[in-house]
JSON list of C-alpha atoms and ligand atoms in Angstrom, two decimals:
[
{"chain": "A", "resi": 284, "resn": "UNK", "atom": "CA", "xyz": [0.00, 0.00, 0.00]},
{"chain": "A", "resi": 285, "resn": "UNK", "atom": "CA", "xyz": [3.00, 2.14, 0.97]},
{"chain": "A", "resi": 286, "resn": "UNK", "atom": "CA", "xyz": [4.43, 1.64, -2.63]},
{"chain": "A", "resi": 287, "resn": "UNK", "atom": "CA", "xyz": [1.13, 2.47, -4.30]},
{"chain": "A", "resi": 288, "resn": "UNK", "atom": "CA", "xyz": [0.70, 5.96, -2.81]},
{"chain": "A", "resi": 289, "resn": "UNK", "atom": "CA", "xyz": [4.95, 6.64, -3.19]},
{"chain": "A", "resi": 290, "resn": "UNK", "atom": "CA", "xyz": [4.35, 5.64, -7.01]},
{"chain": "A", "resi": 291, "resn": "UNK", "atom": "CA", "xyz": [1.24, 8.19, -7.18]},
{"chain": "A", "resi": 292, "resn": "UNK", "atom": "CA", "xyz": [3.63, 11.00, -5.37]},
{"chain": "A", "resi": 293, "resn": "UNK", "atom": "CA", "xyz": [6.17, 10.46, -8.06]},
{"chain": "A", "resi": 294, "resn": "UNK", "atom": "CA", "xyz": [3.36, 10.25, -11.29]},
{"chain": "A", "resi": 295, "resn": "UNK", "atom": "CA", "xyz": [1.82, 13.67, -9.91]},
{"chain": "A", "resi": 296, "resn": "UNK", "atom": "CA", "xyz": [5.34, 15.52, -9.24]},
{"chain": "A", "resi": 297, "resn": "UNK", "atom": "CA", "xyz": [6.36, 14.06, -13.25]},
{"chain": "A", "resi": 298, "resn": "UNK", "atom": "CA", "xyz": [3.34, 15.97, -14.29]},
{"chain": "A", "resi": 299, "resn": "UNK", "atom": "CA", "xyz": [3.60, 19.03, -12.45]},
{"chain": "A", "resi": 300, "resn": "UNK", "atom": "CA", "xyz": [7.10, 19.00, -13.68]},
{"chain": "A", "resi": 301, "resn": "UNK", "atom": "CA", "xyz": [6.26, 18.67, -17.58]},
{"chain": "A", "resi": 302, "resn": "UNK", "atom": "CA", "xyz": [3.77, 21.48, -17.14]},
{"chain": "A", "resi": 303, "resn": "UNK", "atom": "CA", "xyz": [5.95, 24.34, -15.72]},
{"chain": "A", "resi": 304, "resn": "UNK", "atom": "CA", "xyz": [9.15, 23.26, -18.30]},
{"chain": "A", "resi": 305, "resn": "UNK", "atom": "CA", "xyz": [6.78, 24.24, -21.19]},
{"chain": "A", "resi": 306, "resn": "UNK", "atom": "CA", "xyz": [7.42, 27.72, -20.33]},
{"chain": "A", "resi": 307, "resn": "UNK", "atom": "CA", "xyz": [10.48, 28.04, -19.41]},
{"chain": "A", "resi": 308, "resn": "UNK", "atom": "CA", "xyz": [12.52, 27.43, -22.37]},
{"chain": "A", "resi": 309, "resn": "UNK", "atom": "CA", "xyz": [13.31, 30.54, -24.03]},
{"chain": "A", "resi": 310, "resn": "UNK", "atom": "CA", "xyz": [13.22, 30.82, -28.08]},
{"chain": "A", "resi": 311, "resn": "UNK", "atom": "CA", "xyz": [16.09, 30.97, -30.67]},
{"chain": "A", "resi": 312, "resn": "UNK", "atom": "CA", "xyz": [15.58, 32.21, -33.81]},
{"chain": "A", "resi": 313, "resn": "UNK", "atom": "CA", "xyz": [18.22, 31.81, -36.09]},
{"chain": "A", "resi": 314, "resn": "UNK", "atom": "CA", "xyz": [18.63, 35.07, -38.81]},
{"chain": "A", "resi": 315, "resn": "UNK", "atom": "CA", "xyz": [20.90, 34.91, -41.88]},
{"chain": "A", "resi": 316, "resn": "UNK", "atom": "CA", "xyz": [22.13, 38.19, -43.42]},
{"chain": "A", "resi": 317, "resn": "UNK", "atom": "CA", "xyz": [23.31, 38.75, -46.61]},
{"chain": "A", "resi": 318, "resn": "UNK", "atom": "CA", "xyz": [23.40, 41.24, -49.42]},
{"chain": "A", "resi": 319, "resn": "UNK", "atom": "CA", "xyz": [21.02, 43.11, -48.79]},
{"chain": "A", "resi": 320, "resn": "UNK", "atom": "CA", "xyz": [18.68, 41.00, -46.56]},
{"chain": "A", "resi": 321, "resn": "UNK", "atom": "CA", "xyz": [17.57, 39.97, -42.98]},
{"chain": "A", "resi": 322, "resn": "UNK", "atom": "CA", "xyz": [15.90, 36.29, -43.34]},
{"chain": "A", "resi": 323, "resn": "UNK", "atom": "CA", "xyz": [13.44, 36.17, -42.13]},
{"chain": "A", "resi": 324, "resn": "UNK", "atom": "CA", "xyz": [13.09, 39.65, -42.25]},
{"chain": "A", "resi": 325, "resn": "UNK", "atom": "CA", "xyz": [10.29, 40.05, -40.05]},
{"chain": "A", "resi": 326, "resn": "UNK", "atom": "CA", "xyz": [9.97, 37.90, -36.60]},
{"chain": "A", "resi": 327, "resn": "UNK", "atom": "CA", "xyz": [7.86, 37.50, -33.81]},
{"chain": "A", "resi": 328, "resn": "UNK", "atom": "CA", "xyz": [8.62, 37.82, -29.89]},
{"chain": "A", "resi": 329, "resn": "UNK", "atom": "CA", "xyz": [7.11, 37.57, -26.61]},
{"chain": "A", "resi": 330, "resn": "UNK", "atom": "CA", "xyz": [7.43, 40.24, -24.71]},
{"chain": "A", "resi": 331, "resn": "UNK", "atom": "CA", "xyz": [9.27, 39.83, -21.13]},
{"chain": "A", "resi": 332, "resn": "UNK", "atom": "CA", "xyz": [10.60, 36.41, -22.45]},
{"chain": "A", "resi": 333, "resn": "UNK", "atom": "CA", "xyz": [14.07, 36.10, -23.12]},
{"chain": "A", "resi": 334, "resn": "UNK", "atom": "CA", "xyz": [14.96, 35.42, -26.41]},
{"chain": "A", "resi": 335, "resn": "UNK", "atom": "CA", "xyz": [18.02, 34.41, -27.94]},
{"chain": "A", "resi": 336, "resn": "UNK", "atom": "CA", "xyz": [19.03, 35.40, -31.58]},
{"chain": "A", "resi": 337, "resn": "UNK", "atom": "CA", "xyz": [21.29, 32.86, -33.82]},
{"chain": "A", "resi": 338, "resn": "UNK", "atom": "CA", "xyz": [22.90, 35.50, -36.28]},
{"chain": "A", "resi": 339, "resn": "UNK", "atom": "CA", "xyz": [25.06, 34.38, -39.30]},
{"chain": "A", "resi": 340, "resn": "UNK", "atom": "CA", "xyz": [25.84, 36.10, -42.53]},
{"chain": "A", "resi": 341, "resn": "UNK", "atom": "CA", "xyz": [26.30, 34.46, -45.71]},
{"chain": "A", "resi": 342, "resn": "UNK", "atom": "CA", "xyz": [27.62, 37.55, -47.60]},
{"chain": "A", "resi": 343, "resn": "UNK", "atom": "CA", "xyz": [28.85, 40.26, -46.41]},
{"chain": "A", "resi": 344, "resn": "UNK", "atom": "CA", "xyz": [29.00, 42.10, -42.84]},
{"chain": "A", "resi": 345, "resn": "UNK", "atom": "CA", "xyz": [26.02, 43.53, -41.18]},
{"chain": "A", "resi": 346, "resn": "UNK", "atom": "CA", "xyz": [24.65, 44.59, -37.93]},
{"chain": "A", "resi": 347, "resn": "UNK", "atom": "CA", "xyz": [22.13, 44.72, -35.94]},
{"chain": "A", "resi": 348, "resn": "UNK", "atom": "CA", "xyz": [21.36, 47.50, -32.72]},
{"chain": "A", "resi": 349, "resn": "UNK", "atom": "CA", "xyz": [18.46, 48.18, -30.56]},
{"chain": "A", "resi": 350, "resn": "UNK", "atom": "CA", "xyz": [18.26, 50.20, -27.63]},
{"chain": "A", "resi": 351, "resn": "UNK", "atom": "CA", "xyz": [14.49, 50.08, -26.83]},
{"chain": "A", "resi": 352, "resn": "UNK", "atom": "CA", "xyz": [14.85, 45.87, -27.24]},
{"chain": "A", "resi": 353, "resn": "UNK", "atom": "CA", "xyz": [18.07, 45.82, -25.25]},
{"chain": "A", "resi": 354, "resn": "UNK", "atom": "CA", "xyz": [19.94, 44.18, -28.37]},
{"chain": "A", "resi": 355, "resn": "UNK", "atom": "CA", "xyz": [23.56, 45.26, -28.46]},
{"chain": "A", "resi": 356, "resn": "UNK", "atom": "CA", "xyz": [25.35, 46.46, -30.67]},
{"chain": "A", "resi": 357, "resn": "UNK", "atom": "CA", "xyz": [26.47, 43.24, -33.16]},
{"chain": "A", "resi": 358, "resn": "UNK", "atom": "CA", "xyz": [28.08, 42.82, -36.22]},
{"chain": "A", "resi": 359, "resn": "UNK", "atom": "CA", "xyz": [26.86, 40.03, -38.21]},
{"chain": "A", "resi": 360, "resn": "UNK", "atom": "CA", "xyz": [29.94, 38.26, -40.02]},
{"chain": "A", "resi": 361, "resn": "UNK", "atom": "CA", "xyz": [30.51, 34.92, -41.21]},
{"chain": "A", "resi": 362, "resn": "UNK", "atom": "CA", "xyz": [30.88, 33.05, -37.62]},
{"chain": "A", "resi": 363, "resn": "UNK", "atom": "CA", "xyz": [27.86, 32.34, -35.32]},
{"chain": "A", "resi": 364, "resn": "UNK", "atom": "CA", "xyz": [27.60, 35.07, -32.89]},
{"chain": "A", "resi": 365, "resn": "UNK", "atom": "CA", "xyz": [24.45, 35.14, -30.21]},
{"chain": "A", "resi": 366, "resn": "UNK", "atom": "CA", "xyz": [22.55, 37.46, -28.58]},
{"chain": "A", "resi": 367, "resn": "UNK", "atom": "CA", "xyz": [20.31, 37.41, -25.80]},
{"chain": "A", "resi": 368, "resn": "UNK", "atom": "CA", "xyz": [17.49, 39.98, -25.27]},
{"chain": "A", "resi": 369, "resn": "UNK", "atom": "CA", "xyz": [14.08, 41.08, -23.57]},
{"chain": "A", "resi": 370, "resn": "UNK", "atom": "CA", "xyz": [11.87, 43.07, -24.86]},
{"chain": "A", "resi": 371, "resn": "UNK", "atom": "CA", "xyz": [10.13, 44.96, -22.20]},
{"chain": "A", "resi": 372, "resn": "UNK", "atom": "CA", "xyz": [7.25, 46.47, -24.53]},
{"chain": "A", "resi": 373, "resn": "UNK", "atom": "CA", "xyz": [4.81, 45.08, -27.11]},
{"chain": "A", "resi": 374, "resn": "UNK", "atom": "CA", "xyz": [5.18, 47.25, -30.66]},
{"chain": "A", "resi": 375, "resn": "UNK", "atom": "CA", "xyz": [6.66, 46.54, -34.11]},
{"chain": "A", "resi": 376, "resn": "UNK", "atom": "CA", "xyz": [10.48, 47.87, -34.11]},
{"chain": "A", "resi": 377, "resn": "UNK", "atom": "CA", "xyz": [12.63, 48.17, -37.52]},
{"chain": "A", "resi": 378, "resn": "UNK", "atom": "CA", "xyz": [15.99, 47.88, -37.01]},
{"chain": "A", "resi": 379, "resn": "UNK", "atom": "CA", "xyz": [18.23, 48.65, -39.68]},
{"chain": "A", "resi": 380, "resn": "UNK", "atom": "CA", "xyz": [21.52, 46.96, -40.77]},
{"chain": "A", "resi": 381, "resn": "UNK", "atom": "CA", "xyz": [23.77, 49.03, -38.25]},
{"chain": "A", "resi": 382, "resn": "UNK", "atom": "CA", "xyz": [27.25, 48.39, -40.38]},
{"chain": "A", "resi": 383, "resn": "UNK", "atom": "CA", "xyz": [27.40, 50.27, -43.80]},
{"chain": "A", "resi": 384, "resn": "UNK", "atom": "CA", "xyz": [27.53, 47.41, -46.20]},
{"chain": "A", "resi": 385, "resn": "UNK", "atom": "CA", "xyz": [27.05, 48.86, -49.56]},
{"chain": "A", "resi": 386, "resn": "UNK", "atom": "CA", "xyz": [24.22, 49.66, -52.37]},
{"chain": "A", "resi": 387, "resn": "UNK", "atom": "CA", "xyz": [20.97, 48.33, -50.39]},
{"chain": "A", "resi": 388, "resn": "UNK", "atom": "CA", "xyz": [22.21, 48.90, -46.84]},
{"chain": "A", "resi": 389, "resn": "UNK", "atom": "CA", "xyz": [19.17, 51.68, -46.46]},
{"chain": "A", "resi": 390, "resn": "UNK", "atom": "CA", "xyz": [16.74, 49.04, -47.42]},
{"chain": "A", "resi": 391, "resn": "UNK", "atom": "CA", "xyz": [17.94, 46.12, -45.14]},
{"chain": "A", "resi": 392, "resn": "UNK", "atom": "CA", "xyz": [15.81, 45.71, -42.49]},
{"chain": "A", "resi": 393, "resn": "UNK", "atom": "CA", "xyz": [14.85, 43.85, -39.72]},
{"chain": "A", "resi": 394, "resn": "UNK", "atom": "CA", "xyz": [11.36, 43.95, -37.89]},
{"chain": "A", "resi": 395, "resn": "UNK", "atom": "CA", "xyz": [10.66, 42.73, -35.35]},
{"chain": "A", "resi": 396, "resn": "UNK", "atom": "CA", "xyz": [7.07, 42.69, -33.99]},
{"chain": "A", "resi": 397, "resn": "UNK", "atom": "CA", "xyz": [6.70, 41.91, -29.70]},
{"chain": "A", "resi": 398, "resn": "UNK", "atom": "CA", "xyz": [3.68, 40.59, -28.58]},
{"chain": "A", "resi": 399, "resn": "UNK", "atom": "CA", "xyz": [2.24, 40.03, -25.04]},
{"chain": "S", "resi": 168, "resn": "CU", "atom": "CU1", "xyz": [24.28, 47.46, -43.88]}
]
C-alpha cells in the first residue's frame, strides 16, 4: 500500500514538472544576413521572455542595434555570434543593418514585432 501511494507521489510531481518546463525554455531564432537582406526579415517575440538570436551572414558584414529591445550592438559576419534579449514592450520595431555594407544597406531591415 505504501508503494502504491509513493508511485502516485512520483506520477503527480512528473506531471507538475512537464507542465511548468513548457514555459520556461526561451526561443532561438536563427537570422541569416546577406546582401542586402535579414531572413526572415520580419519575426515575432514575446514580450518579457528572453529570447536568444542565432545570427550568421552568408555575404557580407552587417549589424544589428536596438536600444528600446536591449539588443547590443552586433556585427553580423561569417561566424555564429548570439545574442540574448528582452523586450520589455509590445510594438513593431525596424531595425536597420547598423554596419554600412554597400548599395541596399538603407533598405535592409529587420522587424521585429513583440507581442504580449
Ligand atoms: Cu548594412
Amino acid at each position: 500500500m505504501k508503494l502504491v501511494w509513493t508511485l502516485a507521489l512520483i506520477a503527480t510531481f512528473a506531471g507538475a514538472g512537464i507542465v511548468s518546463g513548457s514555459a520556461a525554455p526561451s526561443p532561438v531564432i536563427n537570422i541569416d544576413a546577406s546582401n542586402w537582406k535579414f531572413t526572415p526579415s520580419t519575426i515575432q517575440v514575446h514580450a518579457g521572455q528572453p529570447t536568444t538570436l542565432h545570427l550568421i551572414s552568408t555575404e557580407g558584414v552587417h549589424g544589428i542595434q536596438s536600444e528600446e529591445l536591449g539588443i547590443p550592438m552586433t556585427a553580423i559576419t561569417g561566424s555564429a555570434k548570439t545574442v540574448v534579449f528582452t523586450p520589455e514592450k509590445t510594438g513593431k520595431y525596424v531595425l536597420h543593418c547598423a554596419i554600412m555594407c554597400g548599395a541596399g544597406h538603407a533598405n535592409m531591415t529587420l522587424t521585429i514585432n513583440v507581442v504580449p
